[in-house]
Amino acid sequence: MRKRVLIVGGVAGGASCAARLRRLDEEAEIVVFDRGPYVSFANCGLPYYVGNVIPEESRLLVASAELFQRNFRIEVRTENEVVAIDRTAKRIRVKELATGRLYEEPYDALVLAPGARPLRPDLPGVDLPGVHVLRTIPDSRRIRKWIEAEKPEQAVIVGGGFIGLEMAENLVRRGLRVTVLERLPQLLPALDPEMAEPVVRHLEANGVRVELGCTVTAFEAAPGGLRIRTASGGSFTAGLVILAVGVKPEVGLAEAAGLEIGRLGGIRVDESMRTSDPHIWAVGDAVEVRDLVTGEWCLAPLAGPANRQGRIAADSISGRPARFRGVQGTMICACLGLVAAATGATEKRLARAGIEHFQAVYLHPGHHAGYYPGARPIHMKLLFSTPDGRILGAQAVGEEGVDKRIDVISLALGMGGTVFDLAEAELSYAPQFGAAKDPVNLAGMVAANVLSGDLPLADWRELPATKALVVDVREPEEFAQDHLEGAVNIPLSRLRQRHTELPREREIWVYCALGQRSYYATRFLLLNGYRVKNLPGGLITGRSLVA
Ligand SMILES: Cc1cc2nc3c(=O)[nH]c(=O)nc-3n(C[C@H](O)[C@H](O)[C@H](O)COP(=O)(O)OP(=O)(O)OC[C@H]3O[C@@H](n4cnc5c(N)ncnc54)[C@H](O)[C@@H]3O)c2cc1C
């Protein structure tokens, strides 16, 4: 008998599920419902459409209803909202938005891929004209029209996550002066605070004002646009406000149908993306999934997981063994020439999950060989478990080559790899692309040195209370410019001659600018019988950590 599969939501998760199903089953009747006017559109391209990098709206349409019908015999009903699920009768109720007509459709299998809606905090004035969110093509069209009609000179972006920063870049591109207001004390919550620090500096250097720890409390109409009031009593004026304060899973349908909802507010699914009802699957931003590193439930509103989950649901519906192994939260965001990316757990997430046996290393290698012109630094942080060296997470910030490093580490992490695997990885190399010791290798090597005891680490955060002698191994000119309070200067280049000036009994903490010279100094001093530790990542990391 022909199976009837109905899919609610026709974008990342829903569309990939529908297409995969057809590839697995020529007979099944597949109908996709979306309340919006489009299916399979590129949400991730929306900020760039606002910024006019993508000038034509049509380019955002990855596939159309006609294409689905023609190529895959999948029926797509746009502007049809699914309003209820009758699980006993295995029927859904649908509202045709153009006419208001209600009708019902039976299913053998139902897939929920309704996504997540942008949060609109319940604040006075949040519905004023000029306050926008960005999720759909019509949203982006509205923002473009607003910019063209109202010609705002200033924009305020509420929320410093990746959508907020992508919007900041694109509004700068449109000639607006941009202020980002973020409630947390850091931008990009997918990073640890010290790794987000260079992003703040970069935005400010490029004319974007960033206010951290700034909670918006109200919006008011004001001459020249809107006044945005904050909890500290301050206010900002702007002709355009973008709310980018996060998303909330769309679980209304699932909840009303009595499906299990998790503690974080997403639909609960098993490893084959099946909900608490054996005939209903759910995928994408609407579901809770397992964090691959911590094992905890989490929300991961990202396009990659949504696509893969759609595919897994299709396999499961077709009776194939299928298992979603969990998410790593691999993300990347570019803003005004700086790129930040991460995979796996952050240090703060590990702490929240109660995971104690881990270590972090920092390094700042060039994105390709230093002798080849144009090498740009990548600031990297690698987290790994102790003592086995399993990779737990990585973060990188830089202008070039960030994507490649995080993607390589992401793959290793997903496969249960260790820092020793990173040290050994054989990566492509010519001077314009990388280094014979690629940043990924270096990260693994530094971590392996820590695990073997070759590189004992001190903690920057314990610096104020330490009884250790702090030694700066940079050159005297660098020391003269700035140094840690109380530090003595013995440059690496003179250490072999001058090490006898150092105490044998007292612990010594060494640092330099980036962590490389201090590593050499640590090795030399250890081999000569001193009690020594290295302050990881050099001053550049130290300043971000204990700013
Ligand atoms: C501006 C922006 C930029 C982004 N950039 C990136 C990026 O660079 N990288 C990345 O990984 N992720 C990015 N994302 C996130 C990514 O787009 C989402 O994770 C992904 O689209 C989720 O897919 P989904 O299928 O779960 O939901 P969606 O893509 O949100 O699709 C859900 C669809 O279901 C429809 N729907 C909901 N309820 C009903 C109903 N009851 N009846 C009928 N239809 C319904 C909705 O109208 C919607 O069209 C971005 C998101 C946005 C908004």
XYZ file of C-alpha atoms and ligand atoms in Angstrom:
600
model
C 0.000 0.000 0.000
C 1.226 3.521 -0.806
C 2.483 5.286 2.263
C 1.169 8.814 2.842
C 3.775 11.099 4.374
C 2.848 14.648 5.347
C 5.531 17.191 6.201
C 4.903 20.406 8.136
C 7.473 23.047 7.122
C 9.270 23.048 3.794
C 12.640 24.655 4.427
C 15.875 23.083 5.682
C 14.609 20.083 7.647
C 11.283 19.540 5.859
C 12.552 19.924 2.299
C 15.555 17.664 2.818
C 13.320 15.049 4.412
C 10.868 15.189 1.493
C 13.559 14.916 -1.183
C 15.357 12.053 0.572
C 12.064 10.196 1.051
C 11.402 10.330 -2.645
C 14.869 8.970 -3.374
C 14.097 6.039 -1.096
C 10.504 5.385 -2.078
C 9.065 5.958 -5.551
C 5.563 5.005 -4.420
C 5.009 7.141 -1.319
C 2.639 10.075 -1.519
C 4.527 13.057 -0.090
C 2.878 16.392 0.677
C 4.733 19.356 2.165
C 2.812 22.189 3.859
C 4.307 25.592 4.542
C 2.394 28.576 5.843
C 4.859 30.927 4.150
C 4.909 31.802 0.459
C 8.105 29.847 -0.284
C 9.737 26.522 0.409
C 13.381 25.644 0.450
C 14.655 29.195 0.714
C 18.040 30.254 1.982
C 17.449 31.709 5.478
C 21.203 31.903 5.909
C 21.431 34.253 2.929
C 18.863 36.731 4.283
C 21.345 39.116 6.001
C 23.277 39.331 2.720
C 20.110 40.126 0.813
C 19.506 42.994 3.241
C 23.095 44.115 2.637
C 22.616 43.848 -1.135
C 25.471 41.363 -1.485
C 22.742 39.151 -2.897
C 20.846 41.740 -4.949
C 18.055 39.559 -6.363
C 15.499 37.972 -4.110
C 15.091 35.114 -6.570
C 18.582 33.890 -5.722
C 17.363 33.016 -2.223
C 14.960 30.458 -3.629
C 16.913 27.232 -3.678
C 13.950 25.256 -5.030
C 10.318 25.986 -5.853
C 7.035 24.130 -5.446
C 7.049 23.514 -9.198
C 10.530 22.019 -9.078
C 9.520 19.678 -6.259
C 6.518 18.529 -8.286
C 8.344 18.246 -11.593
C 11.555 16.569 -10.447
C 10.399 14.592 -7.418
C 6.626 14.273 -7.627
C 6.364 15.924 -4.229
C 3.311 18.097 -3.721
C 4.045 21.398 -2.007
C 1.254 23.519 -0.590
C 2.546 26.947 0.359
C 0.415 29.398 2.333
C -1.256 26.408 3.962
C -0.840 26.314 7.711
C -1.194 23.099 9.659
C -3.280 24.064 12.687
C -3.913 20.778 14.507
C -2.954 17.126 14.692
C -5.447 14.403 15.558
C -3.119 11.601 16.592
C -5.871 9.061 17.157
C -7.356 9.480 13.699
C -3.892 10.178 12.217
C -5.121 13.308 10.470
C -3.965 16.891 10.351
C -6.132 19.965 10.048
C -4.918 22.577 7.573
C -5.910 26.195 6.979
C -5.610 27.534 3.454
C -4.468 31.044 4.286
C -5.743 32.766 1.127
C -9.351 31.673 1.719
C -9.486 30.691 5.372
C -10.809 27.273 4.321
C -10.109 24.469 6.796
C -9.578 20.934 5.593
C -8.148 17.656 6.846
C -5.546 15.265 5.491
C -4.803 11.728 6.694
C -1.247 10.464 7.177
C 0.642 7.272 7.749
C 3.727 9.216 8.813
C 3.899 12.867 9.846
C 7.074 14.937 9.962
C 7.184 18.171 11.943
C 9.782 20.630 10.659
C 8.293 23.953 11.767
C 11.583 25.579 12.797
C 12.003 28.214 15.483
C 10.617 31.724 15.691
C 12.728 34.762 16.525
C 12.126 35.887 20.090
C 10.263 39.156 20.402
C 10.701 40.115 24.037
C 7.565 41.442 25.634
C 8.832 45.027 26.000
C 6.966 48.321 25.661
C 7.127 49.536 22.064
C 8.447 46.270 20.633
C 5.769 46.407 17.914
C 6.557 49.947 16.795
C 7.292 50.425 13.112
C 11.030 50.241 12.579
C 11.582 47.317 14.998
C 12.275 44.242 12.875
C 13.126 40.568 13.217
C 14.659 38.446 10.480
C 13.521 34.932 9.699
C 11.810 34.900 6.327
C 12.131 36.418 2.872
C 9.208 38.792 3.591
C 11.042 39.926 6.780
C 14.165 40.732 4.770
C 12.096 42.479 2.116
C 10.489 44.635 4.820
C 13.912 45.633 6.194
C 15.193 46.490 2.723
C 12.108 48.578 2.020
C 12.455 50.335 5.367
C 16.061 51.256 4.595
C 15.116 52.537 1.145
C 12.024 54.481 2.241
C 13.052 55.818 5.657
C 16.765 56.225 4.937
C 17.799 55.605 8.550
C 21.309 56.760 9.405
C 21.680 54.720 12.561
C 20.704 51.176 13.442
C 20.581 49.416 16.758
C 20.922 45.660 16.779
C 19.654 44.033 19.923
C 21.611 40.805 20.393
C 25.222 40.010 19.599
C 24.874 36.431 18.398
C 25.745 35.356 14.879
C 22.592 36.733 13.235
C 23.090 40.069 15.044
C 26.677 40.331 13.856
C 25.839 39.333 10.291
C 23.200 42.047 10.305
C 25.721 44.528 11.732
C 28.036 43.850 8.795
C 25.271 44.182 6.250
C 23.838 47.378 7.688
C 27.332 48.902 7.705
C 27.465 47.880 4.064
C 24.243 49.823 3.513
C 25.908 52.897 5.003
C 24.282 52.867 8.459
C 26.073 53.593 11.705
C 25.505 50.504 13.798
C 25.335 49.886 17.540
C 25.115 46.353 18.924
C 23.498 46.013 22.356
C 24.143 42.699 24.109
C 22.747 41.697 27.480
C 25.577 39.268 28.258
C 29.088 40.453 29.078
C 30.329 39.032 25.743
C 29.417 38.793 22.054
C 28.868 35.425 20.345
C 27.743 33.172 23.198
C 28.913 30.155 21.166
C 32.461 31.195 22.143
C 34.150 31.540 25.504
C 34.363 35.195 26.593
C 38.101 35.590 26.010
C 37.737 34.269 22.456
C 34.943 36.743 21.731
C 37.101 39.629 22.954
C 38.950 40.138 19.618
C 35.572 40.314 17.882
C 34.532 43.276 20.048
C 37.825 45.041 19.367
C 37.515 44.399 15.639
C 33.956 45.718 15.426
C 34.876 48.844 17.363
C 37.924 49.401 15.153
C 35.559 49.244 12.187
C 33.176 51.852 13.534
C 30.551 49.585 15.122
C 29.659 50.554 18.673
C 29.341 47.561 20.985
C 27.657 47.776 24.386
C 28.004 44.628 26.490
C 26.012 43.911 29.631
C 23.319 46.186 28.197
C 19.694 45.125 28.653
C 17.074 46.836 26.496
C 13.917 47.682 28.440
C 11.729 49.677 26.027
C 11.327 51.213 22.580
C 9.725 54.627 22.101
C 8.891 56.739 19.097
C 11.301 59.686 19.015
C 12.303 62.433 16.612
C 14.408 60.771 13.910
C 13.127 57.288 14.631
C 13.141 55.283 17.829
C 14.567 55.656 21.289
C 15.871 52.428 22.786
C 15.935 52.514 26.564
C 18.226 50.299 28.626
C 18.191 48.960 32.183
C 21.102 51.155 33.204
C 19.003 54.243 32.468
C 20.779 54.984 29.206
C 19.197 55.332 25.786
C 20.114 55.096 22.101
C 18.456 56.608 19.063
C 18.091 54.776 15.770
C 16.009 54.809 12.615
C 16.084 51.016 12.450
C 16.132 48.323 15.134
C 16.863 44.672 14.481
C 15.903 42.209 17.207
C 18.270 39.266 17.099
C 17.906 37.925 20.623
C 17.588 34.258 19.841
C 14.947 31.845 18.651
C 12.339 29.644 20.297
C 11.295 26.238 18.926
C 7.859 26.294 17.284
C 6.208 23.612 19.355
C 2.608 24.853 19.445
C 1.279 22.081 17.200
C 3.277 19.354 18.913
C 2.348 20.567 22.372
C -1.354 20.770 21.560
C -1.167 17.233 20.192
C 0.314 16.017 23.482
C 3.758 15.136 22.134
C 6.550 15.136 24.677
C 8.318 18.489 24.985
C 11.741 18.696 26.604
C 12.905 20.912 29.442
C 14.478 23.367 26.995
C 11.207 23.778 25.126
C 11.978 21.649 22.054
C 10.150 18.568 20.786
C 11.687 15.419 22.290
C 12.847 12.886 19.728
C 14.798 9.657 19.806
C 17.927 8.938 17.761
C 15.851 8.253 14.636
C 14.095 11.631 15.080
C 10.868 9.926 16.142
C 8.716 11.806 18.670
C 6.836 10.252 21.587
C 4.236 9.213 18.977
C 5.560 6.360 16.796
C 3.877 7.795 13.680
C 5.305 11.312 14.066
C 8.882 12.456 13.466
C 10.315 15.922 14.150
C 13.484 17.602 12.876
C 15.366 20.886 12.786
C 15.184 23.948 14.999
C 12.027 22.669 16.699
C 13.641 19.658 18.372
C 15.905 18.999 21.321
C 18.897 16.839 20.552
C 21.816 15.418 22.469
C 25.007 17.421 22.740
C 27.639 15.048 21.392
C 30.252 16.186 23.918
C 28.328 16.596 27.161
C 25.504 14.154 26.432
C 23.005 16.753 27.644
C 19.854 17.771 25.798
C 20.335 20.964 23.844
C 18.823 23.197 21.188
C 20.952 23.654 18.079
C 19.200 25.958 15.630
C 21.608 25.459 12.731
C 21.063 24.542 9.106
C 23.464 21.578 8.980
C 21.831 19.571 11.758
C 18.344 20.392 10.363
C 19.315 18.992 6.950
C 20.902 15.861 8.369
C 17.988 15.228 10.691
C 15.551 15.555 7.756
C 17.504 12.883 5.961
C 17.550 10.606 9.011
C 13.795 10.973 9.534
C 13.289 9.957 5.890
C 15.471 6.884 6.361
C 13.594 5.948 9.505
C 10.182 6.378 7.827
C 11.414 4.144 5.009
C 12.356 1.458 7.502
C 16.114 1.933 7.198
C 18.284 1.945 10.276
C 19.070 5.589 10.974
C 20.689 7.308 13.900
C 21.371 10.977 14.595
C 24.460 10.937 16.734
C 23.959 14.389 18.296
C 25.212 17.875 17.613
C 28.546 19.543 18.109
C 27.160 23.036 17.513
C 29.724 23.718 14.813
C 29.227 27.342 13.790
C 30.940 30.113 11.880
C 30.256 33.802 11.623
C 31.976 36.561 9.704
C 31.703 40.239 10.521
C 33.555 43.002 8.698
C 36.485 40.810 7.749
C 36.859 38.883 11.003
C 35.746 35.275 11.222
C 34.833 33.410 14.404
C 34.081 29.708 14.438
C 33.624 26.970 16.991
C 32.887 23.295 17.334
C 32.029 21.136 20.326
C 31.792 22.403 23.868
C 33.042 25.701 25.193
C 34.760 25.885 28.556
C 31.682 27.468 30.098
C 29.494 24.671 28.728
C 31.818 22.005 30.147
C 31.675 23.759 33.504
C 27.867 23.915 33.358
C 27.756 20.201 32.557
C 29.944 19.470 35.587
C 32.804 18.113 33.461
C 35.990 18.765 35.400
C 38.742 16.742 33.818
C 39.701 18.914 30.896
C 42.365 21.349 29.881
C 42.500 24.318 27.503
C 45.401 25.434 25.344
C 45.699 28.643 23.372
C 47.823 29.412 20.336
C 48.085 32.148 17.734
C 49.690 30.691 14.612
C 49.690 32.299 11.172
C 47.079 30.940 8.786
C 49.867 29.976 6.415
C 53.654 29.843 6.420
C 55.088 33.070 7.834
C 57.660 33.446 5.058
C 54.942 33.639 2.408
C 53.436 37.149 2.198
C 50.087 37.805 3.834
C 50.015 35.389 6.770
C 47.312 36.444 9.234
C 47.095 35.186 12.817
C 44.442 32.744 13.950
C 43.601 32.863 17.638
C 42.800 29.299 18.661
C 41.567 27.562 21.778
C 41.467 23.791 22.020
C 39.671 21.972 24.835
C 40.438 18.328 25.535
C 39.760 15.828 28.262
C 42.445 14.690 30.638
C 44.226 12.370 30.768
C 43.039 10.702 27.514
C 43.282 13.748 25.227
C 39.834 13.351 23.624
C 38.915 16.539 21.785
C 36.030 18.356 23.500
C 35.867 21.601 21.587
C 37.708 24.226 19.615
C 37.284 27.906 18.857
C 39.128 30.062 16.368
C 39.073 33.739 15.441
C 40.970 35.361 12.599
C 40.767 36.902 9.178
C 41.773 33.890 7.099
C 41.778 30.106 7.326
C 39.487 29.871 10.356
C 36.861 27.734 8.597
C 39.361 25.103 7.498
C 40.848 24.638 10.965
C 37.528 24.378 12.761
C 36.132 22.009 10.156
C 39.125 19.680 10.420
C 38.886 19.670 14.214
C 35.113 19.253 14.000
C 35.505 16.079 11.965
C 38.102 14.707 14.369
C 35.880 15.554 17.352
C 32.859 13.883 15.739
C 34.884 10.723 15.239
C 35.943 10.656 18.884
C 39.461 11.782 17.970
C 42.174 12.927 20.329
C 44.698 15.724 20.361
C 47.232 13.115 19.241
C 45.168 12.639 16.075
C 45.369 16.390 15.453
C 49.125 16.372 15.996
C 49.440 13.531 13.482
C 46.911 14.776 10.901
C 48.406 14.924 7.426
C 47.002 18.122 5.970
C 47.555 19.666 2.567
C 50.425 22.109 2.520
C 51.923 24.652 0.173
C 53.065 27.972 1.656
C 50.036 29.966 0.539
C 47.600 27.508 2.156
C 49.076 26.357 5.422
C 52.265 25.314 7.089
C 54.201 22.091 7.291
C 53.045 22.217 10.892
C 49.533 23.428 10.269
C 47.707 25.309 13.061
C 45.644 22.129 13.558
C 48.843 20.078 14.042
C 50.244 22.735 16.343
C 47.108 22.763 18.481
C 47.374 18.985 18.840
C 51.087 19.174 19.612
C 50.685 21.835 22.283
C 47.915 19.791 23.901
C 49.978 16.591 23.669
C 52.865 18.405 25.356
C 50.559 19.398 28.187
C 49.331 15.814 28.618
C 52.838 14.367 28.590
C 53.996 16.828 31.249
C 56.416 18.502 28.839
C 54.489 21.753 29.113
C 53.072 22.363 32.607
C 50.526 25.159 32.437
C 49.818 27.949 34.873
C 46.388 29.576 34.994
C 46.195 33.256 34.059
C 43.264 33.662 36.400
C 45.447 32.691 39.370
C 48.067 35.290 38.512
C 46.985 37.951 41.028
C 47.400 35.519 43.966
C 50.455 33.578 42.822
C 53.602 33.300 44.893
C 55.526 32.235 41.795
C 58.230 34.372 40.234
C 56.833 35.684 36.968
C 59.396 35.845 34.170
C 58.865 37.696 30.907
C 61.023 36.081 28.195
C 60.444 38.708 25.515
C 63.140 41.105 24.393
C 63.865 44.161 26.593
C 62.259 46.568 24.080
C 59.017 44.609 24.277
C 59.262 44.429 28.075
C 59.810 48.193 28.216
C 56.589 48.784 26.285
C 54.387 46.837 28.681
C 54.668 43.895 31.024
C 52.928 42.169 33.895
C 53.286 43.876 37.236
C 56.127 42.351 39.245
C 57.545 40.388 36.296
C 61.293 40.161 35.752
C 62.716 40.198 32.255
C 65.101 37.513 31.068
C 64.722 37.254 27.309
C 64.775 33.800 25.749
C 67.795 34.884 23.707
C 69.776 35.383 26.987
C 68.237 32.605 29.086
C 71.127 30.163 28.627
C 73.545 32.737 30.020
C 71.313 34.200 32.733
C 69.217 31.313 34.073
C 71.379 31.101 37.207
C 69.751 34.374 38.305
C 66.539 32.397 38.811
C 65.626 30.701 42.106
C 65.739 26.891 42.243
C 63.183 26.489 45.038
C 60.520 28.966 44.018
C 58.017 28.182 41.258
C 58.571 30.177 38.080
C 55.831 31.222 35.646
C 57.033 32.286 32.221
C 55.217 34.235 29.560
C 55.892 35.955 26.246
C 53.717 37.612 23.615
C 52.060 34.581 22.011
C 53.170 31.566 24.045
C 55.855 30.219 21.734
C 59.013 31.697 23.264
C 57.695 30.911 26.725
C 57.273 27.279 25.634
C 60.932 27.114 24.602
C 61.884 28.780 27.896
C 59.731 26.328 29.864
C 61.442 23.360 28.227
C 64.910 24.784 28.833
C 64.221 25.558 32.471
C 62.550 22.192 33.132
C 65.517 20.359 31.625
C 67.769 22.386 33.895
C 65.908 21.409 37.021
C 63.753 24.485 37.647
C 60.130 24.326 38.834
C 58.473 26.091 35.953
C 55.058 26.590 34.373
C 53.983 28.311 31.196
C 51.281 31.000 31.061
C 49.373 29.728 27.995
C 48.839 31.757 24.853
C 51.093 34.623 25.916
C 50.035 38.130 26.841
C 47.520 38.247 24.025
C 45.497 35.487 25.725
C 46.251 36.694 29.240
C 44.883 40.157 28.542
C 41.617 38.697 27.162
C 41.267 36.320 30.103
C 41.934 38.714 32.943
C 40.887 41.977 31.298
C 18.805 35.231 9.233
C 19.238 33.832 9.487
C 20.534 33.444 9.172
C 20.963 32.158 9.426
N 22.246 31.800 9.100
C 22.655 30.541 9.351
C 23.963 30.148 8.990
O 24.734 30.922 8.429
N 24.339 28.877 9.296
C 23.492 27.984 9.910
O 23.872 26.832 10.144
N 22.232 28.333 10.234
C 21.808 29.582 9.968
N 20.518 29.934 10.289
C 19.652 28.949 10.949
C 19.009 28.014 9.934
O 18.407 28.778 8.939
C 18.009 27.140 10.631
O 18.685 26.381 11.601
C 17.289 26.196 9.694
O 16.651 26.898 8.679
C 16.270 25.362 10.453
O 15.558 24.581 9.586
P 14.093 24.065 9.939
O 13.645 23.262 8.780
O 14.096 23.461 11.278
O 13.213 25.367 10.106
P 12.934 26.659 9.094
O 14.034 26.703 8.113
O 12.679 27.755 9.993
O 11.633 26.182 8.373
C 10.432 25.991 9.037
C 9.272 26.278 8.100
O 8.106 25.738 8.669
C 7.030 26.610 8.422
N 5.986 26.325 9.420
C 6.072 26.465 10.764
N 4.942 26.080 11.353
C 4.105 25.713 10.361
C 2.767 25.221 10.325
N 2.080 25.026 11.440
N 2.225 24.932 9.135
C 2.926 25.106 7.991
N 4.185 25.569 7.969
C 4.769 25.859 9.129
C 7.654 27.972 8.561
O 6.888 28.940 7.894
C 9.024 27.756 7.905
O 8.964 28.083 6.531
C 20.066 31.218 10.017
C 18.747 31.598 10.322
C 18.339 32.881 10.046
C 16.927 33.269 10.376
